[in-house]
């Protein structure tokens, strides 16, 4: 079963070497790491190239932003199982094999994680305890628990998820909504990622959101309004 790791990068040279090493150690020769780079101006690309690993494929997506950057990576993923990866985290040993076992029964897996600082020191032992994480449409519309770096899913979900609509709040919220509505998700208790939070992060996942109340309501309305689109996509796939 082929594994695709979809990663979005932008000026991630400081940490991406450790992240790639933690991933590569868990992949077989048939797997791939699809990296979409959003026009990095630091040494991100040179660090990636230094691995000289044929499983790593870099595609360019200049000045499109984090959502389109992840969409670009996912469009180019060819695996049976898709893992999402941030550029600045580290995977725990055994993550891939454990998640593969869970995906024999479920369609979409979210793991727990440690939250760490720039130096890798643990700030929070469990993001689940911080966010009271779990599946459920209403629960996740109130407060999103689908953290992208902790997610993996079967390729069937991409047929429904892509292309991303224009006004989704974030790629992981969109994918989690699809999982809750149309597939079989499971939040597992194992902590499989060192989730690094620092000043350069693109999201507010483990801290207070930077969005105001109006923006939060608008995001949720935009997500729900795409429900008919999801159902149509799902029916077309089922009819094939």
PDB file of C-alpha atoms in Angstrom:
ATOM      1  CA  UNK A   1       0.000   0.000   0.000  1.00  0.00           C
ATOM      2  CA  UNK A   2       1.584   3.242  -1.157  1.00  0.00           C
ATOM      3  CA  UNK A   3       2.020   6.112   1.307  1.00  0.00           C
ATOM      4  CA  UNK A   4       1.973   9.772   0.252  1.00  0.00           C
ATOM      5  CA  UNK A   5       3.084  12.475   2.665  1.00  0.00           C
ATOM      6  CA  UNK A   6       1.755  15.897   1.611  1.00  0.00           C
ATOM      7  CA  UNK A   7       3.775  18.790   2.987  1.00  0.00           C
ATOM      8  CA  UNK A   8       3.508  22.542   2.418  1.00  0.00           C
ATOM      9  CA  UNK A   9       6.640  24.637   2.916  1.00  0.00           C
ATOM     10  CA  UNK A  10       7.541  28.289   3.185  1.00  0.00           C
ATOM     11  CA  UNK A  11      10.825  29.451   4.719  1.00  0.00           C
ATOM     12  CA  UNK A  12      11.041  26.350   6.882  1.00  0.00           C
ATOM     13  CA  UNK A  13      14.756  25.722   6.639  1.00  0.00           C
ATOM     14  CA  UNK A  14      15.312  25.887  10.396  1.00  0.00           C
ATOM     15  CA  UNK A  15      13.317  22.757  11.211  1.00  0.00           C
ATOM     16  CA  UNK A  16      12.530  20.894   8.001  1.00  0.00           C
ATOM     17  CA  UNK A  17      15.628  18.703   8.114  1.00  0.00           C
ATOM     18  CA  UNK A  18      14.575  17.080  11.401  1.00  0.00           C
ATOM     19  CA  UNK A  19      11.026  16.658  10.151  1.00  0.00           C
ATOM     20  CA  UNK A  20      12.058  14.992   6.903  1.00  0.00           C
ATOM     21  CA  UNK A  21      14.435  12.666   8.737  1.00  0.00           C
ATOM     22  CA  UNK A  22      11.678  11.579  11.141  1.00  0.00           C
ATOM     23  CA  UNK A  23       9.407  10.815   8.164  1.00  0.00           C
ATOM     24  CA  UNK A  24      11.886   9.141   5.820  1.00  0.00           C
ATOM     25  CA  UNK A  25      12.875   6.617   8.484  1.00  0.00           C
ATOM     26  CA  UNK A  26       9.305   5.269   8.443  1.00  0.00           C
ATOM     27  CA  UNK A  27       8.699   5.011   4.683  1.00  0.00           C
ATOM     28  CA  UNK A  28       9.319   2.117   2.315  1.00  0.00           C
ATOM     29  CA  UNK A  29      10.812   2.512  -1.160  1.00  0.00           C
ATOM     30  CA  UNK A  30       7.379   2.779  -2.798  1.00  0.00           C
ATOM     31  CA  UNK A  31       6.305   5.789  -0.737  1.00  0.00           C
ATOM     32  CA  UNK A  32       6.568   9.481  -1.623  1.00  0.00           C
ATOM     33  CA  UNK A  33       6.856  12.863   0.039  1.00  0.00           C
ATOM     34  CA  UNK A  34       5.155  15.565  -2.018  1.00  0.00           C
ATOM     35  CA  UNK A  35       6.409  19.002  -0.995  1.00  0.00           C
ATOM     36  CA  UNK A  36       4.689  22.107  -2.333  1.00  0.00           C
ATOM     37  CA  UNK A  37       6.829  25.177  -1.745  1.00  0.00           C
ATOM     38  CA  UNK A  38       5.250  28.624  -1.613  1.00  0.00           C
ATOM     39  CA  UNK A  39       8.285  30.577  -2.813  1.00  0.00           C
ATOM     40  CA  UNK A  40      10.737  30.108   0.063  1.00  0.00           C
ATOM     41  CA  UNK A  41      13.551  32.635   0.175  1.00  0.00           C
ATOM     42  CA  UNK A  42      15.645  30.909   2.849  1.00  0.00           C
ATOM     43  CA  UNK A  43      17.495  27.576   2.623  1.00  0.00           C
ATOM     44  CA  UNK A  44      14.381  25.370   2.672  1.00  0.00           C
ATOM     45  CA  UNK A  45      14.911  23.951  -0.816  1.00  0.00           C
ATOM     46  CA  UNK A  46      18.617  23.324  -0.318  1.00  0.00           C
ATOM     47  CA  UNK A  47      17.923  21.408   2.906  1.00  0.00           C
ATOM     48  CA  UNK A  48      15.338  19.299   1.084  1.00  0.00           C
ATOM     49  CA  UNK A  49      17.718  18.653  -1.816  1.00  0.00           C
ATOM     50  CA  UNK A  50      20.496  17.634   0.566  1.00  0.00           C
ATOM     51  CA  UNK A  51      18.617  14.418   1.358  1.00  0.00           C
ATOM     52  CA  UNK A  52      19.084  13.307  -2.249  1.00  0.00           C
ATOM     53  CA  UNK A  53      16.106  10.976  -1.852  1.00  0.00           C
ATOM     54  CA  UNK A  54      14.121  10.031  -4.957  1.00  0.00           C
ATOM     55  CA  UNK A  55      10.964   9.673  -2.856  1.00  0.00           C
ATOM     56  CA  UNK A  56      10.962  13.432  -2.202  1.00  0.00           C
ATOM     57  CA  UNK A  57       9.261  15.427  -4.953  1.00  0.00           C
ATOM     58  CA  UNK A  58       9.266  19.221  -4.835  1.00  0.00           C
ATOM     59  CA  UNK A  59       6.670  21.213  -6.738  1.00  0.00           C
ATOM     60  CA  UNK A  60       6.438  24.986  -6.762  1.00  0.00           C
ATOM     61  CA  UNK A  61       3.428  27.091  -5.830  1.00  0.00           C
ATOM     62  CA  UNK A  62       4.657  30.674  -5.427  1.00  0.00           C
ATOM     63  CA  UNK A  63       2.694  33.218  -3.392  1.00  0.00           C
ATOM     64  CA  UNK A  64      -0.540  31.238  -3.099  1.00  0.00           C
ATOM     65  CA  UNK A  65      -0.839  30.873   0.699  1.00  0.00           C
ATOM     66  CA  UNK A  66      -1.047  27.877   3.032  1.00  0.00           C
ATOM     67  CA  UNK A  67      -4.444  26.519   1.881  1.00  0.00           C
ATOM     68  CA  UNK A  68      -3.558  26.499  -1.817  1.00  0.00           C
ATOM     69  CA  UNK A  69      -0.111  25.213  -0.981  1.00  0.00           C
ATOM     70  CA  UNK A  70      -1.540  22.129   0.725  1.00  0.00           C
ATOM     71  CA  UNK A  71      -4.063  21.701  -2.077  1.00  0.00           C
ATOM     72  CA  UNK A  72      -1.198  21.697  -4.563  1.00  0.00           C
ATOM     73  CA  UNK A  73       0.594  18.970  -2.616  1.00  0.00           C
ATOM     74  CA  UNK A  74      -2.573  16.878  -2.340  1.00  0.00           C
ATOM     75  CA  UNK A  75      -3.342  17.195  -6.058  1.00  0.00           C
ATOM     76  CA  UNK A  76       0.012  15.600  -6.788  1.00  0.00           C
ATOM     77  CA  UNK A  77      -0.225  12.809  -4.209  1.00  0.00           C
ATOM     78  CA  UNK A  78      -0.629   9.328  -5.735  1.00  0.00           C
ATOM     79  CA  UNK A  79      -0.682   7.130  -2.639  1.00  0.00           C
ATOM     80  CA  UNK A  80      -3.415   4.903  -1.231  1.00  0.00           C
ATOM     81  CA  UNK A  81      -2.976   6.571   2.158  1.00  0.00           C
ATOM     82  CA  UNK A  82      -2.321  10.295   2.583  1.00  0.00           C
ATOM     83  CA  UNK A  83      -0.529  11.811   5.572  1.00  0.00           C
ATOM     84  CA  UNK A  84      -0.467  15.568   6.092  1.00  0.00           C
ATOM     85  CA  UNK A  85       2.730  17.081   7.418  1.00  0.00           C
ATOM     86  CA  UNK A  86       3.830  20.505   8.568  1.00  0.00           C
ATOM     87  CA  UNK A  87       7.366  21.622   7.827  1.00  0.00           C
ATOM     88  CA  UNK A  88       8.459  22.234  11.411  1.00  0.00           C
ATOM     89  CA  UNK A  89       7.216  19.263  13.460  1.00  0.00           C
ATOM     90  CA  UNK A  90       8.716  15.815  14.085  1.00  0.00           C
ATOM     91  CA  UNK A  91       7.000  12.444  13.759  1.00  0.00           C
ATOM     92  CA  UNK A  92       7.222   9.928  16.565  1.00  0.00           C
ATOM     93  CA  UNK A  93       8.694   6.502  15.703  1.00  0.00           C
ATOM     94  CA  UNK A  94       6.083   3.995  14.543  1.00  0.00           C
ATOM     95  CA  UNK A  95       3.543   6.618  13.451  1.00  0.00           C
ATOM     96  CA  UNK A  96       3.092   5.307   9.909  1.00  0.00           C
ATOM     97  CA  UNK A  97       2.655   1.629  10.795  1.00  0.00           C
ATOM     98  CA  UNK A  98       0.237   2.370  13.630  1.00  0.00           C
ATOM     99  CA  UNK A  99      -1.940   4.675  11.530  1.00  0.00           C
ATOM    100  CA  UNK A 100      -2.009   2.134   8.685  1.00  0.00           C
ATOM    101  CA  UNK A 101      -3.506  -0.418  11.084  1.00  0.00           C
ATOM    102  CA  UNK A 102      -6.241   1.982  12.171  1.00  0.00           C
ATOM    103  CA  UNK A 103      -7.039   2.772   8.533  1.00  0.00           C
ATOM    104  CA  UNK A 104      -7.926  -0.876   7.956  1.00  0.00           C
ATOM    105  CA  UNK A 105     -11.119  -0.113   9.898  1.00  0.00           C
ATOM    106  CA  UNK A 106     -11.580   3.653   9.526  1.00  0.00           C
ATOM    107  CA  UNK A 107     -11.311   6.181   6.670  1.00  0.00           C
ATOM    108  CA  UNK A 108      -9.785   9.110   8.495  1.00  0.00           C
ATOM    109  CA  UNK A 109      -7.434   9.156  11.491  1.00  0.00           C
ATOM    110  CA  UNK A 110      -6.460  11.990  13.815  1.00  0.00           C
ATOM    111  CA  UNK A 111      -3.820  11.334  16.467  1.00  0.00           C
ATOM    112  CA  UNK A 112      -2.984  13.134  19.676  1.00  0.00           C
ATOM    113  CA  UNK A 113       0.338  14.976  19.879  1.00  0.00           C
ATOM    114  CA  UNK A 114       2.809  16.692  22.171  1.00  0.00           C
ATOM    115  CA  UNK A 115       3.015  20.474  21.794  1.00  0.00           C
ATOM    116  CA  UNK A 116       6.633  21.641  21.893  1.00  0.00           C
ATOM    117  CA  UNK A 117       8.501  24.935  21.625  1.00  0.00           C
ATOM    118  CA  UNK A 118      11.307  26.009  19.287  1.00  0.00           C
ATOM    119  CA  UNK A 119      13.808  23.840  21.148  1.00  0.00           C
ATOM    120  CA  UNK A 120      11.589  20.752  21.246  1.00  0.00           C
ATOM    121  CA  UNK A 121      10.719  21.141  24.925  1.00  0.00           C
ATOM    122  CA  UNK A 122       7.232  19.924  25.807  1.00  0.00           C
ATOM    123  CA  UNK A 123       4.747  22.707  26.531  1.00  0.00           C
ATOM    124  CA  UNK A 124       1.634  20.532  26.620  1.00  0.00           C
ATOM    125  CA  UNK A 125       1.494  16.744  26.982  1.00  0.00           C
ATOM    126  CA  UNK A 126      -1.685  16.373  24.944  1.00  0.00           C
ATOM    127  CA  UNK A 127      -3.501  18.579  22.474  1.00  0.00           C
ATOM    128  CA  UNK A 128      -6.602  16.480  23.191  1.00  0.00           C
ATOM    129  CA  UNK A 129      -6.665  17.644  26.804  1.00  0.00           C
ATOM    130  CA  UNK A 130      -6.239  21.218  25.619  1.00  0.00           C
ATOM    131  CA  UNK A 131      -8.994  21.108  22.997  1.00  0.00           C
ATOM    132  CA  UNK A 132     -11.220  18.245  24.255  1.00  0.00           C
ATOM    133  CA  UNK A 133     -10.787  16.700  20.807  1.00  0.00           C
ATOM    134  CA  UNK A 134     -13.156  14.281  19.113  1.00  0.00           C
ATOM    135  CA  UNK A 135     -15.248  13.641  16.031  1.00  0.00           C
ATOM    136  CA  UNK A 136     -18.695  15.117  15.365  1.00  0.00           C
ATOM    137  CA  UNK A 137     -20.106  17.686  12.948  1.00  0.00           C
ATOM    138  CA  UNK A 138     -21.585  20.082  15.516  1.00  0.00           C
ATOM    139  CA  UNK A 139     -18.645  19.707  17.878  1.00  0.00           C
ATOM    140  CA  UNK A 140     -16.128  20.641  15.205  1.00  0.00           C
ATOM    141  CA  UNK A 141     -18.189  23.474  13.787  1.00  0.00           C
ATOM    142  CA  UNK A 142     -18.149  25.003  17.271  1.00  0.00           C
ATOM    143  CA  UNK A 143     -14.417  24.488  17.679  1.00  0.00           C
ATOM    144  CA  UNK A 144     -12.280  22.684  15.123  1.00  0.00           C
ATOM    145  CA  UNK A 145     -10.398  19.642  16.457  1.00  0.00           C
ATOM    146  CA  UNK A 146      -8.999  18.463  13.129  1.00  0.00           C
ATOM    147  CA  UNK A 147      -5.324  19.378  13.362  1.00  0.00           C
ATOM    148  CA  UNK A 148      -3.705  18.922   9.970  1.00  0.00           C
ATOM    149  CA  UNK A 149      -0.320  17.652  11.118  1.00  0.00           C
ATOM    150  CA  UNK A 150      -2.037  14.858  13.065  1.00  0.00           C
ATOM    151  CA  UNK A 151      -4.238  13.677  10.170  1.00  0.00           C
ATOM    152  CA  UNK A 152      -4.065  10.751   7.743  1.00  0.00           C
ATOM    153  CA  UNK A 153      -6.750   9.337   5.484  1.00  0.00           C
ATOM    154  CA  UNK A 154      -7.606   7.050   2.594  1.00  0.00           C
ATOM    155  CA  UNK A 155      -7.218   8.481  -0.912  1.00  0.00           C
ATOM    156  CA  UNK A 156     -11.005   8.241  -1.526  1.00  0.00           C
ATOM    157  CA  UNK A 157     -11.438  11.396   0.541  1.00  0.00           C
ATOM    158  CA  UNK A 158      -9.462  13.445  -1.985  1.00  0.00           C
ATOM    159  CA  UNK A 159     -12.012  12.665  -4.700  1.00  0.00           C
ATOM    160  CA  UNK A 160     -14.564  14.556  -2.609  1.00  0.00           C
ATOM    161  CA  UNK A 161     -12.269  17.211  -1.131  1.00  0.00           C
ATOM    162  CA  UNK A 162     -10.597  18.449  -4.322  1.00  0.00           C
ATOM    163  CA  UNK A 163     -10.659  21.028  -5.650  1.00  0.00           C
ATOM    164  CA  UNK A 164     -10.854  23.092  -2.466  1.00  0.00           C
ATOM    165  CA  UNK A 165     -13.663  25.674  -2.532  1.00  0.00           C
ATOM    166  CA  UNK A 166     -12.579  29.314  -2.504  1.00  0.00           C
ATOM    167  CA  UNK A 167     -13.694  30.406   0.966  1.00  0.00           C
ATOM    168  CA  UNK A 168     -12.811  27.610   3.357  1.00  0.00           C
ATOM    169  CA  UNK A 169     -11.116  28.833   6.572  1.00  0.00           C
ATOM    170  CA  UNK A 170      -8.305  26.254   6.505  1.00  0.00           C
ATOM    171  CA  UNK A 171      -7.493  23.005   4.691  1.00  0.00           C
ATOM    172  CA  UNK A 172      -7.696  20.799   7.804  1.00  0.00           C
ATOM    173  CA  UNK A 173     -11.106  22.197   8.805  1.00  0.00           C
ATOM    174  CA  UNK A 174     -12.410  21.396   5.323  1.00  0.00           C
ATOM    175  CA  UNK A 175     -11.019  17.856   5.335  1.00  0.00           C
ATOM    176  CA  UNK A 176     -12.330  17.221   8.844  1.00  0.00           C
ATOM    177  CA  UNK A 177     -15.811  18.416   7.879  1.00  0.00           C
ATOM    178  CA  UNK A 178     -15.814  15.998   4.945  1.00  0.00           C
ATOM    179  CA  UNK A 179     -14.709  13.160   7.207  1.00  0.00           C
ATOM    180  CA  UNK A 180     -17.484  13.876   9.711  1.00  0.00           C
ATOM    181  CA  UNK A 181     -20.201  14.187   7.062  1.00  0.00           C
ATOM    182  CA  UNK A 182     -19.348  11.455   4.566  1.00  0.00           C
ATOM    183  CA  UNK A 183     -16.757   9.071   5.979  1.00  0.00           C
ATOM    184  CA  UNK A 184     -15.736   7.179   9.110  1.00  0.00           C
ATOM    185  CA  UNK A 185     -13.281   9.218  11.227  1.00  0.00           C
ATOM    186  CA  UNK A 186     -11.504   8.126  14.389  1.00  0.00           C
ATOM    187  CA  UNK A 187      -9.565  10.162  16.935  1.00  0.00           C
ATOM    188  CA  UNK A 188      -6.881   7.902  18.415  1.00  0.00           C
ATOM    189  CA  UNK A 189      -5.212   8.487  21.780  1.00  0.00           C
ATOM    190  CA  UNK A 190      -1.635   7.778  20.728  1.00  0.00           C
ATOM    191  CA  UNK A 191       0.653  10.835  20.583  1.00  0.00           C
ATOM    192  CA  UNK A 192       2.397  10.580  17.226  1.00  0.00           C
ATOM    193  CA  UNK A 193       3.748  14.077  16.553  1.00  0.00           C
ATOM    194  CA  UNK A 194       5.941  16.655  18.248  1.00  0.00           C
ATOM    195  CA  UNK A 195       3.821  19.645  17.217  1.00  0.00           C
ATOM    196  CA  UNK A 196       6.066  22.701  17.225  1.00  0.00           C
ATOM    197  CA  UNK A 197       4.567  26.085  18.031  1.00  0.00           C
ATOM    198  CA  UNK A 198       6.644  29.220  17.446  1.00  0.00           C
ATOM    199  CA  UNK A 199       6.315  32.773  16.151  1.00  0.00           C
ATOM    200  CA  UNK A 200       6.432  31.698  12.499  1.00  0.00           C
ATOM    201  CA  UNK A 201       3.466  29.303  12.572  1.00  0.00           C
ATOM    202  CA  UNK A 202       0.734  29.848   9.993  1.00  0.00           C
ATOM    203  CA  UNK A 203      -2.160  28.792  12.262  1.00  0.00           C
ATOM    204  CA  UNK A 204      -3.462  29.439  15.775  1.00  0.00           C
ATOM    205  CA  UNK A 205      -4.229  25.803  16.633  1.00  0.00           C
ATOM    206  CA  UNK A 206      -2.798  25.617  20.141  1.00  0.00           C
ATOM    207  CA  UNK A 207      -3.279  29.240  21.143  1.00  0.00           C
ATOM    208  CA  UNK A 208      -6.062  31.804  21.090  1.00  0.00           C
ATOM    209  CA  UNK A 209      -7.398  32.401  17.604  1.00  0.00           C
ATOM    210  CA  UNK A 210      -6.567  35.664  15.887  1.00  0.00           C
ATOM    211  CA  UNK A 211     -10.007  35.793  14.241  1.00  0.00           C
ATOM    212  CA  UNK A 212     -12.861  37.890  15.611  1.00  0.00           C
ATOM    213  CA  UNK A 213     -16.394  36.615  16.243  1.00  0.00           C
ATOM    214  CA  UNK A 214     -17.706  37.809  12.876  1.00  0.00           C
ATOM    215  CA  UNK A 215     -14.925  35.999  11.034  1.00  0.00           C
ATOM    216  CA  UNK A 216     -15.514  32.797  12.997  1.00  0.00           C
ATOM    217  CA  UNK A 217     -19.239  32.824  12.193  1.00  0.00           C
ATOM    218  CA  UNK A 218     -18.539  33.563   8.532  1.00  0.00           C
ATOM    219  CA  UNK A 219     -16.065  30.662   8.333  1.00  0.00           C
ATOM    220  CA  UNK A 220     -18.642  28.227   9.674  1.00  0.00           C
ATOM    221  CA  UNK A 221     -21.335  29.468   7.327  1.00  0.00           C
ATOM    222  CA  UNK A 222     -18.941  29.030   4.409  1.00  0.00           C
ATOM    223  CA  UNK A 223     -18.184  25.454   5.456  1.00  0.00           C
ATOM    224  CA  UNK A 224     -21.839  24.437   5.833  1.00  0.00           C
ATOM    225  CA  UNK A 225     -22.897  26.046   2.551  1.00  0.00           C
ATOM    226  CA  UNK A 226     -20.649  23.595   0.689  1.00  0.00           C
ATOM    227  CA  UNK A 227     -22.561  20.556   2.009  1.00  0.00           C
ATOM    228  CA  UNK A 228     -24.616  20.146  -1.215  1.00  0.00           C
ATOM    229  CA  UNK A 229     -21.376  20.234  -3.228  1.00  0.00           C
ATOM    230  CA  UNK A 230     -19.935  17.426  -1.102  1.00  0.00           C
ATOM    231  CA  UNK A 231     -23.042  15.294  -1.509  1.00  0.00           C
ATOM    232  CA  UNK A 232     -22.992  15.734  -5.279  1.00  0.00           C
ATOM    233  CA  UNK A 233     -19.311  14.799  -5.463  1.00  0.00           C
ATOM    234  CA  UNK A 234     -19.907  11.751  -3.287  1.00  0.00           C
ATOM    235  CA  UNK A 235     -22.844  10.582  -5.427  1.00  0.00           C
ATOM    236  CA  UNK A 236     -20.806  10.941  -8.619  1.00  0.00           C
ATOM    237  CA  UNK A 237     -18.055   8.788  -7.147  1.00  0.00           C
ATOM    238  CA  UNK A 238     -20.515   6.163  -5.926  1.00  0.00           C
ATOM    239  CA  UNK A 239     -22.129   6.005  -9.382  1.00  0.00           C
ATOM    240  CA  UNK A 240     -18.847   5.137 -11.120  1.00  0.00           C
TER     241      UNK A 240
END
